[in-house]
Tab-separated table of C-alpha atoms in Angstrom:
chain	number	residue	atom	x	y	z
A	1	UNK	CA	0.449	14.669	-6.352
A	2	UNK	CA	-0.878	18.361	-5.448
A	3	UNK	CA	1.920	19.664	-4.277
A	4	UNK	CA	4.316	18.016	-6.828
A	5	UNK	CA	2.076	19.919	-9.465
A	6	UNK	CA	2.996	23.002	-7.593
A	7	UNK	CA	6.667	22.474	-7.367
A	8	UNK	CA	7.050	21.527	-10.834
A	9	UNK	CA	4.781	24.487	-12.232
A	10	UNK	CA	4.956	22.655	-15.785
A	11	UNK	CA	1.713	22.919	-17.598
A	12	UNK	CA	-0.665	20.342	-19.537
A	13	UNK	CA	0.588	19.583	-23.441
A	14	UNK	CA	-1.228	21.654	-26.653
A	15	UNK	CA	-4.950	20.684	-26.560
A	16	UNK	CA	-5.546	19.603	-23.133
A	17	UNK	CA	-8.766	20.471	-22.084
A	18	UNK	CA	-7.822	20.967	-18.116
A	19	UNK	CA	-6.195	24.280	-16.547
A	20	UNK	CA	-3.930	22.985	-13.613
A	21	UNK	CA	-0.198	22.168	-14.419
A	22	UNK	CA	0.838	18.556	-15.220
A	23	UNK	CA	3.769	17.110	-14.321
A	24	UNK	CA	3.252	14.206	-12.555
A	25	UNK	CA	0.356	12.885	-13.816
A	26	UNK	CA	-2.175	12.195	-10.763
A	27	UNK	CA	-4.040	9.586	-12.940
A	28	UNK	CA	-1.382	8.353	-14.252
A	29	UNK	CA	0.371	8.102	-10.136
A	30	UNK	CA	-2.959	6.796	-8.356
A	31	UNK	CA	-3.041	3.708	-11.055
A	32	UNK	CA	-0.137	2.392	-11.191
A	33	UNK	CA	0.818	3.340	-7.320
A	34	UNK	CA	-2.861	0.424	-7.355
A	35	UNK	CA	-1.996	-1.818	-9.325
A	36	UNK	CA	2.277	-2.150	-7.605
A	37	UNK	CA	0.148	-2.083	-4.864
A	38	UNK	CA	-2.241	-5.635	-5.993
A	39	UNK	CA	0.657	-6.973	-7.603
A	40	UNK	CA	2.309	-7.274	-4.349
A	41	UNK	CA	-0.497	-8.814	-2.065
A	42	UNK	CA	-1.391	-11.089	-4.609
A	43	UNK	CA	2.723	-12.158	-4.807
A	44	UNK	CA	2.886	-12.456	-1.394
A	45	UNK	CA	-0.321	-14.511	-0.633
A	46	UNK	CA	0.233	-18.095	0.227
A	47	UNK	CA	-4.449	-19.127	0.243
A	48	UNK	CA	-4.514	-18.094	-3.487
A	49	UNK	CA	-2.979	-20.371	-6.316
A	50	UNK	CA	-1.350	-19.461	-8.934
A	51	UNK	CA	-3.984	-18.986	-10.612
A	52	UNK	CA	-6.207	-17.130	-8.468
A	53	UNK	CA	-2.918	-15.040	-8.213
A	54	UNK	CA	-2.217	-14.646	-12.594
A	55	UNK	CA	-6.708	-13.450	-12.954
A	56	UNK	CA	-6.116	-11.009	-10.186
A	57	UNK	CA	-2.727	-9.244	-11.477
A	58	UNK	CA	-3.980	-9.768	-15.566
A	59	UNK	CA	-8.163	-8.055	-15.007
A	60	UNK	CA	-6.189	-5.634	-12.466
A	61	UNK	CA	-2.943	-5.206	-15.269
A	62	UNK	CA	-5.990	-4.199	-17.833
A	63	UNK	CA	-7.869	-1.787	-15.353
A	64	UNK	CA	-4.626	0.360	-14.407
A	65	UNK	CA	-2.390	0.345	-16.401
A	66	UNK	CA	-3.709	1.934	-20.202
A	67	UNK	CA	-4.533	4.412	-17.312
A	68	UNK	CA	-1.070	6.806	-18.472
A	69	UNK	CA	-1.613	5.758	-21.679
A	70	UNK	CA	-5.422	7.350	-21.629
A	71	UNK	CA	-3.731	10.402	-21.226
A	72	UNK	CA	-1.422	11.459	-23.045
A	73	UNK	CA	-4.545	10.075	-25.550
A	74	UNK	CA	-5.953	13.007	-24.637
A	75	UNK	CA	-3.998	14.959	-24.895
A	76	UNK	CA	-3.500	15.923	-20.693
A	77	UNK	CA	-0.266	14.966	-20.433
A	78	UNK	CA	2.798	14.544	-22.083
A	79	UNK	CA	4.481	10.915	-21.974
A	80	UNK	CA	7.539	12.815	-19.469
A	81	UNK	CA	4.899	14.018	-17.037
A	82	UNK	CA	2.951	9.677	-17.781
A	83	UNK	CA	6.006	8.626	-16.558
A	84	UNK	CA	6.920	11.100	-13.953
A	85	UNK	CA	3.419	10.381	-12.489
A	86	UNK	CA	4.061	5.683	-12.673
A	87	UNK	CA	7.468	6.051	-10.850
A	88	UNK	CA	6.033	8.318	-8.214
A	89	UNK	CA	3.455	5.975	-8.032
A	90	UNK	CA	5.051	2.791	-7.796
A	91	UNK	CA	7.167	3.968	-4.994
A	92	UNK	CA	4.113	4.957	-2.883
A	93	UNK	CA	2.976	1.494	-3.905
A	94	UNK	CA	5.704	-0.475	-2.445
A	95	UNK	CA	5.937	2.221	0.463
A	96	UNK	CA	2.154	1.329	1.074
A	97	UNK	CA	2.528	-2.387	1.207
A	98	UNK	CA	5.437	-2.356	3.265
A	99	UNK	CA	3.116	0.608	6.118
A	100	UNK	CA	-0.062	-2.214	5.500
A	101	UNK	CA	3.286	-4.453	7.097
A	102	UNK	CA	3.987	-2.999	10.036
A	103	UNK	CA	2.888	-3.528	13.756
A	104	UNK	CA	2.501	-0.283	13.962
A	105	UNK	CA	-0.625	-0.408	11.039
A	106	UNK	CA	-1.446	-2.643	12.545
A	107	UNK	CA	-2.387	-1.570	15.804
A	108	UNK	CA	-3.667	1.102	14.821
A	109	UNK	CA	-6.418	-0.140	13.224
A	110	UNK	CA	-7.925	-2.058	15.931
A	111	UNK	CA	-7.670	1.646	17.087
A	112	UNK	CA	-9.813	2.163	15.085
A	113	UNK	CA	-11.784	-0.719	14.606
A	114	UNK	CA	-12.420	-0.083	18.335
A	115	UNK	CA	-13.950	3.494	18.046
A	116	UNK	CA	-15.850	2.435	14.806
A	117	UNK	CA	-17.870	-0.894	15.757
A	118	UNK	CA	-19.433	-1.000	12.512
A	119	UNK	CA	-14.994	-1.342	10.727
A	120	UNK	CA	-14.797	-4.554	9.898
A	121	UNK	CA	-11.327	-6.237	10.104
A	122	UNK	CA	-9.975	-7.797	7.031
A	123	UNK	CA	-6.480	-6.853	7.093
A	124	UNK	CA	-4.337	-8.807	6.482
A	125	UNK	CA	-6.230	-11.056	3.740
A	126	UNK	CA	-5.108	-14.634	5.366
A	127	UNK	CA	-5.026	-13.382	9.150
A	128	UNK	CA	-2.969	-11.452	11.815
A	129	UNK	CA	-1.080	-14.125	13.114
A	130	UNK	CA	-1.124	-11.969	17.197
A	131	UNK	CA	2.526	-11.388	19.213
A	132	UNK	CA	2.927	-12.642	22.329
A	133	UNK	CA	2.214	-10.364	25.220
A	134	UNK	CA	5.056	-8.128	26.243
A	135	UNK	CA	5.671	-9.286	30.308
A	136	UNK	CA	8.694	-10.206	31.717
A	137	UNK	CA	8.739	-13.404	32.914
A	138	UNK	CA	11.581	-15.349	35.199
A	139	UNK	CA	12.930	-16.796	32.252
A	140	UNK	CA	13.782	-14.214	31.277
A	141	UNK	CA	16.254	-13.562	33.458
A	142	UNK	CA	17.489	-17.226	33.457
A	143	UNK	CA	15.598	-18.811	36.204
A	144	UNK	CA	12.743	-21.527	35.582
A	145	UNK	CA	10.393	-22.740	37.854
A	146	UNK	CA	12.055	-25.458	39.443
A	147	UNK	CA	14.796	-23.465	40.893
A	148	UNK	CA	13.918	-21.742	44.002
A	149	UNK	CA	16.358	-18.031	45.067
A	150	UNK	CA	18.656	-19.168	48.141
A	151	UNK	CA	19.025	-16.952	51.036
A	152	UNK	CA	22.224	-16.378	52.294
């Protein structure tokens, strides 16, 4: 966000108390990004029933979606700055969700947990499905336990 503000260098609207550049709206970027991530987590969750999902999304929506509107009302951003912040935030939310679903991220979280034992591995909420070890087996090469190698 800070890099984008330096690149775009669009001033804030008249009446803003802030002197930094206003494009994109950082508050909107973070709030929409967080909402999109929560939405995706809740939408794909299998341990929650529809009523629980609706409550979580309603609370998240009430708390996070009006942030952009408030930035315009208080003259800290224009609608264009809020819209750009919302679009970038939505993309960041989707990328964040996708990154958290990646096996490498899970491995990194386990590594951090090993270094910082006070941390808890509580993500994903539905538990982690461990994959089998990658060690080669005889059956991987076409042999089975009942076949014996023939020597000629």
